[in-house]
Amino acid sequence: MRHLIALCIAALLLTVLPASHAQAQEADTLPTIPYYTSQEGGRQFNVPIPAGWQVDDSHSDYLRMTPTADAETNAIYIMALTPGTETEEAIRRIDDGWTLNRRATSEIIFDGLAWDLSAFDIAEGGNISAFMQARDNATYAVIHVNRNAAVDVYMMGLQPGIGEDAITLDDVMRRLYPDFNAAPDETTDLLLGNATWQWSAFTADEDAFTTLHQQRAGSVYAIIERGGGETVDSVNRAIYTVIFGFFITPDNADFMWAGIIASIAILLLLIGAYYARHRNAEKDLQLIEQLESES
Amino acid sequence: MAVSATASTTPASGERPPRSLIVLTVITALSVGVSLYLTLIYANTDLEQGDVQRLFYIHMPSFFGAFFAFGATVLGGIQYLRTRQTRWDTLALAGVEVGLALSIINLVTGSIWARPIWNTWWTWDARLTSAAIMVLTYAAYLMFRSGIENPDTRRRFASVYGIVAITTVILTLVIIRIVPDTIHPAVIGPSPQNAEGTFEATTNVAIALIPNMIIWTTIIPIALMWWRIRLENRLEAINRRKIALLSEDNT
């Protein structure tokens, strides 16, 4: 009995030490970017909140993020939708009164995940860059809306097909403005949080264009502003923070239930085996008692 | 004469188990409920792994529960070799059976977790392989044991085997420190470089984990082992009575 008690104490130490060690590890964790986590069960997504932006989760259809300094004209909407939802349908959840004109489409890959990218003009003023991704029995949308009618703001990315030449900024510009043909007036390299980007200023048909783009593995990712370039940097940082940090909590509850049921079933099987052996032993005992009485 | 002496030591068919065992059984049943509550409701959903991560609260404690039960086998084996008292061999046997069940739970939950996280039910990773060897080693204990007819030889063999077999448990425990090329994450200390499916041990995780460790590492194995010891004692007593009856018939 003393040995058993000693063994129990050892087991308790074995129990508590790993867990307390695990808790001690928590103190070493680096500070993390603030994240917003949606509460939609199986369609749960997680999105980082860009620095200087605020979250509005009061709407049931979407999560809205706006820059603190420019909440009226600039916003990013994130939503989890039923599979197969079209981009226009997602945008209409934000405002179903908008008249949308599709300007360009593309497919880009971030961190190995493909997004369908569409650029729209809003006839009532402003424009939209919408990222759509079908995954885990849902469609996820990240939509940037510019409501400032005085400027255009688009996010566009292009990647070359197999055997095609590397994409240039001109290719991206012509995807949005087919007649665009201008050389940059000014170009500067900018070291941002996620890489070195090229800032360029153009003048074409008396319009000023400001672009911030990055060329990577033959593809070009660009934020384009037809205007003075006041918002291009802020929008670039926010969209890339959201897109690169965006992740979906997988819906794998079925596997969890399978594991729980299997664990309980194994325990019940063991208990059942003990019970069956006990019952058989009792039958043996009855037989023995019967034989004893007969003899 | 021999029959009546043995019969007097055989518990009657309907004899109730000791009060302490009944209390422990009730505590165990309630503990399983607590374990499920902590696992399914209290613990937060892991944002990266999803709900399947909750299996961790059973997967790891069940391994340590097996470790505890196999430890009892070592204790029983050593004590049997020293004293030749059959109760220690019974403890060793109970330890193997309960430890084996908990090891299988460990393997099954790990495999089910791996399917969505590693995209495979099984991989011949160092820890998975050593865990499989551990389970097979203890399954072989039961097979070898049942194959030896002479009780003394069987108990001596089982004692030595049970003591030696603990090396497979220790190996499974430490192998991710010895073999760095493993994708199995570690909870105690930093995970290996190639580990996949790691997560942070937050306060919420620790609060859900500690009671689960106590439940699966001590309460469940002790209750099951106790019932198994009681069953074995009964089987032994009935067997002795059967032998006595047969020998009386022969004379």
XYZ file of N, CA, C and O in Angstrom, chain A residues 47-206:
640
model
N -8.550 37.925 -38.240
C -7.972 38.960 -39.076
C -7.205 39.964 -38.204
O -7.705 40.391 -37.166
N -5.968 40.294 -38.605
C -5.210 41.277 -37.817
C -5.771 42.681 -38.023
O -6.276 42.990 -39.105
N -5.679 43.487 -37.003
C -6.175 44.856 -37.105
C -4.991 45.755 -37.459
O -4.037 45.855 -36.685
N -5.022 46.378 -38.639
C -3.877 47.219 -39.031
C -3.660 48.351 -38.041
O -4.626 48.875 -37.472
N -2.411 48.721 -37.867
C -2.078 49.815 -36.933
C -2.777 51.086 -37.390
O -2.748 51.437 -38.571
N -3.434 51.768 -36.463
C -4.121 53.009 -36.791
C -5.518 52.799 -37.358
O -6.156 53.767 -37.792
N -5.986 51.556 -37.367
C -7.340 51.262 -37.865
C -8.189 50.785 -36.700
O -7.680 50.263 -35.713
N -9.489 50.951 -36.839
C -10.414 50.528 -35.782
C -11.422 49.525 -36.337
O -11.679 49.508 -37.541
N -11.987 48.759 -35.419
C -12.897 47.670 -35.821
C -14.330 48.016 -35.439
O -14.587 48.496 -34.343
N -15.236 47.751 -36.359
C -16.664 47.878 -36.075
C -17.304 46.528 -36.394
O -17.413 46.151 -37.567
N -17.698 45.804 -35.354
C -18.287 44.474 -35.587
C -19.773 44.473 -35.256
O -20.352 43.437 -34.933
N -20.393 45.643 -35.346
C -21.803 45.748 -34.964
C -22.741 45.215 -36.049
O -23.909 44.974 -35.785
N -22.218 45.041 -37.266
C -23.078 44.577 -38.347
C -23.012 43.057 -38.450
O -21.935 42.470 -38.348
N -24.152 42.431 -38.662
C -24.178 40.966 -38.663
C -23.565 40.367 -39.932
O -23.131 39.220 -39.928
N -23.535 41.118 -41.020
C -23.074 40.562 -42.294
C -21.568 40.648 -42.487
O -20.996 39.891 -43.264
N -20.947 41.595 -41.850
C -19.516 41.805 -42.114
C -18.809 42.467 -40.932
O -19.458 43.032 -40.046
N -17.502 42.381 -40.989
C -16.641 43.112 -40.052
C -16.114 44.327 -40.826
O -15.663 44.190 -41.965
N -16.187 45.505 -40.236
C -15.760 46.727 -40.933
C -14.557 47.300 -40.202
O -14.581 47.469 -38.987
N -13.522 47.600 -40.965
C -12.343 48.242 -40.369
C -12.095 49.557 -41.097
O -12.121 49.591 -42.343
N -11.853 50.590 -40.323
C -11.628 51.908 -40.928
C -10.409 52.561 -40.283
O -10.147 52.339 -39.102
N -9.704 53.398 -41.070
C -8.597 54.136 -40.445
C -9.175 55.186 -39.501
O -10.172 55.831 -39.840
N -8.584 55.308 -38.352
C -9.099 56.230 -37.345
C -9.208 57.645 -37.903
O -10.156 58.372 -37.621
N -8.248 58.026 -38.763
C -8.199 59.403 -39.261
C -9.106 59.619 -40.475
O -9.363 60.755 -40.845
N -9.592 58.548 -41.122
C -10.318 58.716 -42.381
C -11.427 57.666 -42.480
O -11.476 56.884 -43.416
N -12.284 57.663 -41.492
C -13.298 56.607 -41.408
C -14.408 56.766 -42.430
O -15.101 55.813 -42.745
N -14.585 57.962 -42.967
C -15.720 58.211 -43.860
C -15.504 57.643 -45.258
O -16.434 57.166 -45.899
N -14.280 57.727 -45.762
C -14.062 57.399 -47.173
C -13.320 56.099 -47.407
O -13.213 55.642 -48.535
N -12.805 55.503 -46.385
C -11.893 54.381 -46.559
C -12.320 53.246 -45.624
O -12.436 53.466 -44.422
N -12.529 52.079 -46.125
C -12.911 50.977 -45.224
C -12.550 49.634 -45.837
O -12.510 49.482 -47.065
N -12.268 48.682 -44.965
C -12.059 47.299 -45.395
C -13.145 46.459 -44.727
O -13.354 46.549 -43.508
N -13.832 45.669 -45.535
C -14.904 44.806 -45.036
C -14.446 43.354 -45.162
O -13.890 42.971 -46.190
N -14.684 42.578 -44.126
C -14.330 41.157 -44.167
C -15.592 40.360 -43.852
O -16.314 40.693 -42.910
N -15.842 39.341 -44.642
C -17.054 38.551 -44.389
C -16.869 37.079 -44.758
O -16.068 36.750 -45.631
N -17.603 36.234 -44.053
C -17.660 34.798 -44.361
C -19.021 34.531 -44.976
O -20.041 34.900 -44.399
N -19.019 33.918 -46.150
C -20.253 33.774 -46.920
C -20.494 32.309 -47.260
O -19.590 31.478 -47.152
N -21.703 32.054 -47.720
C -21.993 30.681 -48.144
C -21.204 30.372 -49.414
O -20.932 31.279 -50.214
N -20.820 29.096 -49.614
C -19.995 28.749 -50.775
C -20.658 29.178 -52.080
O -21.874 29.086 -52.228
N -19.833 29.659 -52.995
C -20.332 30.025 -54.317
C -20.857 31.441 -54.419
O -21.339 31.852 -55.478
N -20.779 32.211 -53.324
C -21.251 33.599 -53.378
C -20.396 34.400 -54.360
O -19.173 34.346 -54.313
N -21.059 35.142 -55.245
C -20.337 35.964 -56.224
C -19.847 37.249 -55.563
O -20.397 37.697 -54.557
N -18.827 37.840 -56.198
C -18.230 39.059 -55.640
C -19.272 40.176 -55.520
O -19.347 40.852 -54.485
N -20.060 40.361 -56.588
C -21.060 41.443 -56.557
C -22.049 41.238 -55.403
O -22.449 42.191 -54.737
N -22.407 39.979 -55.186
C -23.363 39.667 -54.108
C -22.769 40.039 -52.749
O -23.475 40.557 -51.870
N -21.469 39.771 -52.599
C -20.802 40.125 -51.342
C -20.795 41.637 -51.159
O -21.066 42.154 -50.060
N -20.503 42.355 -52.242
C -20.439 43.820 -52.146
C -21.819 44.386 -51.814
O -21.938 45.345 -51.036
N -22.866 43.760 -52.343
C -24.214 44.276 -52.100
C -24.623 44.113 -50.633
O -25.535 44.774 -50.166
N -23.946 43.263 -49.909
C -24.209 43.162 -48.469
C -23.761 44.441 -47.755
O -24.257 44.772 -46.686
N -22.766 45.103 -48.351
C -22.297 46.362 -47.750
C -23.298 47.472 -48.083
O -23.707 48.231 -47.211
N -23.670 47.558 -49.355
C -24.636 48.566 -49.779
C -25.297 48.063 -51.064
O -24.638 48.013 -52.114
N -26.548 47.691 -50.983
C -27.197 47.138 -52.174
C -27.719 48.227 -53.115
O -28.338 47.930 -54.134
N -27.443 49.491 -52.788
C -27.875 50.577 -53.662
C -26.801 51.009 -54.655
O -27.062 51.824 -55.547
N -25.624 50.458 -54.523
C -24.538 50.865 -55.423
C -24.738 50.287 -56.822
O -25.166 49.138 -56.988
N -24.377 51.070 -57.828
C -24.322 50.565 -59.197
C -22.865 50.225 -59.486
O -21.997 51.107 -59.445
N -22.620 48.961 -59.727
C -21.227 48.513 -59.859
C -20.836 48.292 -61.313
O -21.594 47.714 -62.093
N -19.663 48.761 -61.674
C -19.098 48.501 -63.001
C -17.767 47.777 -62.809
O -16.825 48.348 -62.246
N -17.710 46.533 -63.273
C -16.466 45.769 -63.103
C -15.387 46.355 -64.014
O -15.590 46.515 -65.211
N -14.227 46.624 -63.442
C -13.161 47.263 -64.198
C -12.072 46.263 -64.598
O -11.542 46.322 -65.694
N -11.729 45.368 -63.683
C -10.668 44.396 -63.978
C -10.792 43.209 -63.032
O -11.345 43.330 -61.936
N -10.269 42.071 -63.487
C -10.217 40.895 -62.611
C -8.832 40.245 -62.719
O -8.114 40.456 -63.715
N -8.526 39.471 -61.714
C -7.210 38.826 -61.699
C -7.223 37.725 -60.642
O -8.152 37.641 -59.831
N -6.210 36.885 -60.696
C -6.045 35.907 -59.612
C -4.635 36.037 -59.075
O -3.671 36.065 -59.861
N -4.497 36.184 -57.788
C -3.165 36.326 -57.198
C -2.996 35.322 -56.059
O -3.973 34.828 -55.501
N -1.741 35.042 -55.761
C -1.444 34.066 -54.710
C -0.644 34.749 -53.609
O 0.387 35.372 -53.871
N -1.155 34.651 -52.399
C -0.436 35.150 -51.220
C -0.182 33.977 -50.296
O -1.135 33.279 -49.920
N 1.067 33.791 -49.919
C 1.413 32.693 -48.997
C 0.844 31.354 -49.466
O 0.364 30.562 -48.657
N 0.867 31.127 -50.764
C 0.404 29.858 -51.310
C -1.110 29.741 -51.425
O -1.609 28.702 -51.838
N -1.854 30.782 -51.051
C -3.318 30.726 -51.126
C -3.813 31.641 -52.240
O -3.426 32.811 -52.305
N -4.643 31.098 -53.113
C -5.116 31.861 -54.269
C -6.329 32.712 -53.898
O -7.224 32.254 -53.181
N -6.337 33.946 -54.351
C -7.459 34.866 -54.156
C -7.899 35.351 -55.529
O -7.063 35.676 -56.382
N -9.217 35.436 -55.736
C -9.748 36.094 -56.924
C -9.873 37.570 -56.599
O -10.461 37.938 -55.576
N -9.295 38.384 -57.463
C -9.270 39.823 -57.202
C -10.085 40.533 -58.268
O -9.912 40.283 -59.468
N -10.971 41.417 -57.845
C -11.791 42.180 -58.790
C -11.748 43.648 -58.403
O -11.764 43.974 -57.206
N -11.689 44.503 -59.433
C -11.751 45.955 -59.195
C -13.056 46.460 -59.796
O -13.408 46.103 -60.921
N -13.785 47.249 -59.019
C -15.070 47.801 -59.468
C -15.048 49.306 -59.314
O -14.358 49.844 -58.439
N -15.859 49.959 -60.155
C -16.153 51.374 -59.935
C -17.570 51.461 -59.404
O -18.448 50.701 -59.840
N -17.779 52.356 -58.486
C -19.132 52.616 -57.988
C -19.637 53.844 -58.745
O -19.010 54.910 -58.695
N -20.750 53.673 -59.460
C -21.258 54.786 -60.292
C -21.578 56.008 -59.430
O -21.431 57.149 -59.876
N -21.968 55.768 -58.183
C -22.320 56.889 -57.296
C -21.079 57.578 -56.744
O -21.177 58.571 -56.014
N -19.890 57.047 -57.073
C -18.643 57.641 -56.608
C -17.824 56.692 -55.766
O -18.340 56.130 -54.799
N -16.560 56.501 -56.184
C -15.671 55.631 -55.434
C -15.377 54.340 -56.169
O -15.859 54.098 -57.275
N -14.578 53.508 -55.554
C -14.248 52.222 -56.169
C -13.935 51.157 -55.126
O -13.782 51.456 -53.933
N -13.851 49.934 -55.653
C -13.761 48.766 -54.760
C -12.694 47.805 -55.272
O -12.604 47.565 -56.481
N -11.915 47.265 -54.366
C -11.022 46.139 -54.682
C -11.481 44.982 -53.812
O -11.471 45.092 -52.574
N -11.895 43.893 -54.428
C -12.468 42.776 -53.663
C -11.621 41.517 -53.835
O -11.323 41.108 -54.952
N -11.251 40.909 -52.708
C -10.514 39.639 -52.702
C -11.488 38.550 -52.254
O -12.115 38.682 -51.208
N -11.584 37.492 -53.040
C -12.503 36.400 -52.687
C -11.730 35.082 -52.648
O -10.877 34.826 -53.510
N -12.065 34.269 -51.671
C -11.391 32.971 -51.552
C -12.395 31.910 -51.113
O -13.082 32.090 -50.107
N -12.480 30.816 -51.867
C -13.354 29.705 -51.484
C -12.511 28.686 -50.735
O -11.473 28.240 -51.230
N -12.946 28.341 -49.526
C -12.122 27.455 -48.698
C -12.953 26.902 -47.541
O -13.784 27.624 -46.986
N -12.730 25.652 -47.206
C -13.369 25.038 -46.030
C -14.876 25.241 -46.028
O -15.455 25.697 -45.029
N -15.525 24.927 -47.130
C -16.983 25.023 -47.241
C -17.525 26.421 -46.998
O -18.613 26.591 -46.435
N -16.763 27.421 -47.376
C -17.233 28.809 -47.247
C -16.509 29.676 -48.285
O -15.524 29.238 -48.883
N -17.038 30.855 -48.500
C -16.342 31.835 -49.334
C -16.025 33.031 -48.440
O -16.904 33.513 -47.726
N -14.779 33.449 -48.467
C -14.352 34.575 -47.633
C -14.070 35.771 -48.527
O -13.504 35.618 -49.622
N -14.460 36.943 -48.066
C -14.274 38.160 -48.859
C -13.548 39.211 -48.029
O -13.860 39.402 -46.846
N -12.545 39.829 -48.632
C -11.881 40.996 -48.048
C -12.049 42.111 -49.081
O -11.557 41.989 -50.204
N -12.784 43.136 -48.718
C -13.191 44.149 -49.699
C -12.755 45.534 -49.232
O -13.113 45.958 -48.116
N -11.966 46.196 -50.073
C -11.601 47.581 -49.754
C -12.517 48.506 -50.543
O -12.690 48.358 -51.755
N -13.097 49.468 -49.835
C -14.007 50.426 -50.477
C -13.447 51.837 -50.304
O -13.151 52.259 -49.183
N -13.287 52.529 -51.424
C -12.900 53.937 -51.396
C -14.132 54.753 -51.776
O -14.659 54.608 -52.868
N -14.615 55.581 -50.883
C -15.816 56.375 -51.150
C -15.482 57.811 -51.519
O -16.369 58.660 -51.611
N -14.211 58.092 -51.708
C -13.811 59.451 -52.085
C -13.906 59.561 -53.608
O -13.076 59.024 -54.343
N -14.919 60.261 -54.082
C -15.163 60.345 -55.520
C -14.069 61.136 -56.251
O -13.918 61.017 -57.470
N -13.289 61.904 -55.498
C -12.260 62.732 -56.133
C -11.043 61.904 -56.564
O -10.235 62.360 -57.387
N -10.889 60.726 -56.018
C -9.728 59.895 -56.354
C -10.197 58.456 -56.634
O -11.288 58.064 -56.218
N -9.364 57.715 -57.378
C -9.580 56.272 -57.534
C -8.512 55.564 -56.705
O -7.342 55.960 -56.745
N -8.896 54.531 -55.975
C -7.912 53.705 -55.265
C -8.217 52.237 -55.583
O -9.338 51.780 -55.349
N -7.251 51.560 -56.172
C -7.426 50.149 -56.516
C -6.235 49.353 -55.971
O -5.111 49.854 -55.912
N -6.509 48.131 -55.653
C -5.421 47.191 -55.408
C -5.490 46.190 -56.554
O -6.557 45.659 -56.853
N -4.404 45.953 -57.222
C -4.409 45.007 -58.337
C -3.104 44.205 -58.319
O -2.033 44.736 -58.020
N -3.206 42.946 -58.599
C -2.026 42.092 -58.710
C -2.144 41.239 -59.949
O -3.234 40.837 -60.328
N -1.026 40.992 -60.583
C -1.012 40.134 -61.773
C 0.146 39.166 -61.666
O 1.235 39.532 -61.197
N -0.085 37.941 -62.088
C 1.013 36.979 -62.108
C 1.122 36.411 -63.520
O 0.106 36.241 -64.202
N 2.358 36.103 -63.979
C 2.506 35.618 -65.351
C 2.024 34.177 -65.484
O 2.103 33.398 -64.536
N 1.516 33.857 -66.673
C 1.177 32.470 -66.952
C 2.454 31.687 -67.220
O 3.551 32.257 -67.296
N 2.321 30.357 -67.353
C 3.504 29.505 -67.569
C 4.156 29.891 -68.893
O 3.493 29.970 -69.927
N 5.459 30.169 -68.853
C 6.200 30.520 -70.063
C 6.079 31.986 -70.444
O 6.716 32.419 -71.419
N 5.291 32.754 -69.711
C 5.142 34.182 -70.045
C 6.200 35.010 -69.343
O 6.787 34.584 -68.335
N 6.421 36.229 -69.892
C 7.399 37.136 -69.297
C 6.901 37.645 -67.944
O 5.703 37.604 -67.658
N 7.852 38.132 -67.158
C 7.493 38.704 -65.861
C 6.580 39.912 -66.054
O 6.699 40.646 -67.036
N 5.675 40.079 -65.121
C 4.725 41.192 -65.176
C 5.447 42.492 -64.790
O 6.352 42.487 -63.953
N 5.035 43.577 -65.415
C 5.584 44.890 -65.036
C 4.440 45.755 -64.505
O 3.261 45.413 -64.670
N 4.811 46.893 -63.915
C 3.795 47.816 -63.408
C 2.912 48.316 -64.551
O 1.704 48.520 -64.373
N 3.518 48.493 -65.742
C 2.738 48.940 -66.908
C 1.594 47.970 -67.210
O 0.485 48.388 -67.545
N 1.889 46.655 -67.114
C 0.832 45.650 -67.368
C -0.338 45.835 -66.406
O -1.506 45.741 -66.790
N 0.010 46.095 -65.157
C -1.036 46.262 -64.138
C -1.839 47.529 -64.413
O -3.079 47.542 -64.347
N -1.114 48.598 -64.762
C -1.803 49.866 -65.029
C -2.748 49.725 -66.218
O -3.864 50.248 -66.205
N -2.275 49.016 -67.240
C -3.127 48.881 -68.435
C -4.324 47.954 -68.193
O -5.314 48.021 -68.890
N -4.191 47.070 -67.187
C -5.342 46.236 -66.840
C -6.493 47.119 -66.313
O -7.656 46.871 -66.564
N -6.103 48.167 -65.583
C -7.115 49.064 -65.020
C -7.457 50.215 -65.965
O -8.613 50.629 -66.055
N -6.423 50.739 -66.611
C -6.610 51.866 -67.549
C -6.024 51.411 -68.886
O -4.824 51.597 -69.135
N -6.828 50.819 -69.765
C -6.301 50.207 -70.993
C -5.468 51.163 -71.848
O -4.563 50.721 -72.562
N -5.760 52.484 -71.808
C -5.017 53.429 -72.645
C -3.821 54.033 -71.921
O -3.182 54.957 -72.457
N -3.540 53.554 -70.741
C -2.462 54.169 -69.959
C -1.120 53.970 -70.648
O -0.753 52.875 -71.053
N -0.392 55.063 -70.817
C 0.922 54.985 -71.453
C 1.758 56.148 -70.949
O 1.764 57.229 -71.535
N 2.406 55.969 -69.844
C 3.205 57.060 -69.280
C 4.374 56.485 -68.504
O 4.280 55.395 -67.941
N 5.464 57.234 -68.508
C 6.631 56.844 -67.713
C 6.556 57.572 -66.386
O 5.990 58.668 -66.307
N 7.062 56.972 -65.322
C 6.975 57.649 -64.013
C 7.781 58.952 -63.987
O 8.872 59.028 -64.545
N 7.167 59.965 -63.356
C 7.880 61.234 -63.177
C 8.904 61.110 -62.051
O 9.927 61.774 -62.038
N 8.581 60.277 -61.119
C 9.427 60.161 -59.920
C 9.298 58.743 -59.358
O 8.198 58.174 -59.356
N 10.395 58.186 -58.921
C 10.368 56.820 -58.362
C 11.250 56.777 -57.112
O 12.344 57.313 -57.109
N 10.734 56.142 -56.082
C 11.504 56.025 -54.830
C 11.291 54.630 -54.247
O 10.171 54.103 -54.302
N 12.349 54.077 -53.685
C 12.198 52.800 -52.961
C 11.778 53.081 -51.526
O 12.351 53.956 -50.868
N 10.794 52.307 -51.054
C 10.313 52.484 -49.678
C 10.453 51.156 -48.941
O 9.960 50.131 -49.407
N 11.117 51.195 -47.816
C 11.237 49.976 -47.009
C 10.062 49.938 -46.038
O 10.030 50.684 -45.063
N 9.093 49.097 -46.341
C 7.926 48.967 -45.465
C 8.058 47.697 -44.627
O 9.026 46.950 -44.768
N 7.075 47.486 -43.787
C 7.143 46.361 -42.855
C 7.279 45.021 -43.541
O 7.913 44.106 -43.012
N 6.689 44.865 -44.727
C 6.679 43.548 -45.358
C 7.685 43.400 -46.487
O 7.788 42.342 -47.075
N 8.368 44.425 -46.888
C 9.407 44.325 -47.935
C 9.735 45.736 -48.444
O 9.186 46.719 -47.945
N 10.604 45.766 -49.449
C 10.889 47.053 -50.107
C 9.882 47.247 -51.233
O 9.676 46.353 -52.059
N 9.226 48.369 -51.241
C 8.222 48.697 -52.253
C 8.726 49.874 -53.081
O 9.571 50.655 -52.621
N 8.193 50.001 -54.307
C 8.579 51.126 -55.151
C 7.413 52.108 -55.233
O 6.294 51.722 -55.620
N 7.703 53.320 -54.843
C 6.694 54.397 -54.907
C 6.934 55.151 -56.203
O 8.070 55.545 -56.511
N 5.882 55.348 -57.026
C 6.047 56.038 -58.307
C 4.940 57.069 -58.483
O 3.800 56.844 -58.045
N 5.292 58.162 -59.140
C 4.296 59.204 -59.475
C 4.270 59.364 -60.993
O 5.327 59.422 -61.643
N 3.064 59.368 -61.547
C 2.887 59.498 -62.996
C 1.977 60.691 -63.283
O 1.167 61.079 -62.436
N 2.070 61.180 -64.512
C 1.066 62.117 -65.016
C 0.628 61.590 -66.374
O 1.459 61.373 -67.257
N -0.658 61.359 -66.529
C -1.182 60.839 -67.798
C -2.523 61.500 -68.064
O -3.418 61.448 -67.205
N -2.650 62.111 -69.225
C -3.891 62.813 -69.611
C -4.330 63.793 -68.525
O -5.509 63.810 -68.131
N -3.366 64.505 -68.010
C -3.591 65.548 -66.997
C -4.048 64.983 -65.647
O -4.436 65.738 -64.764
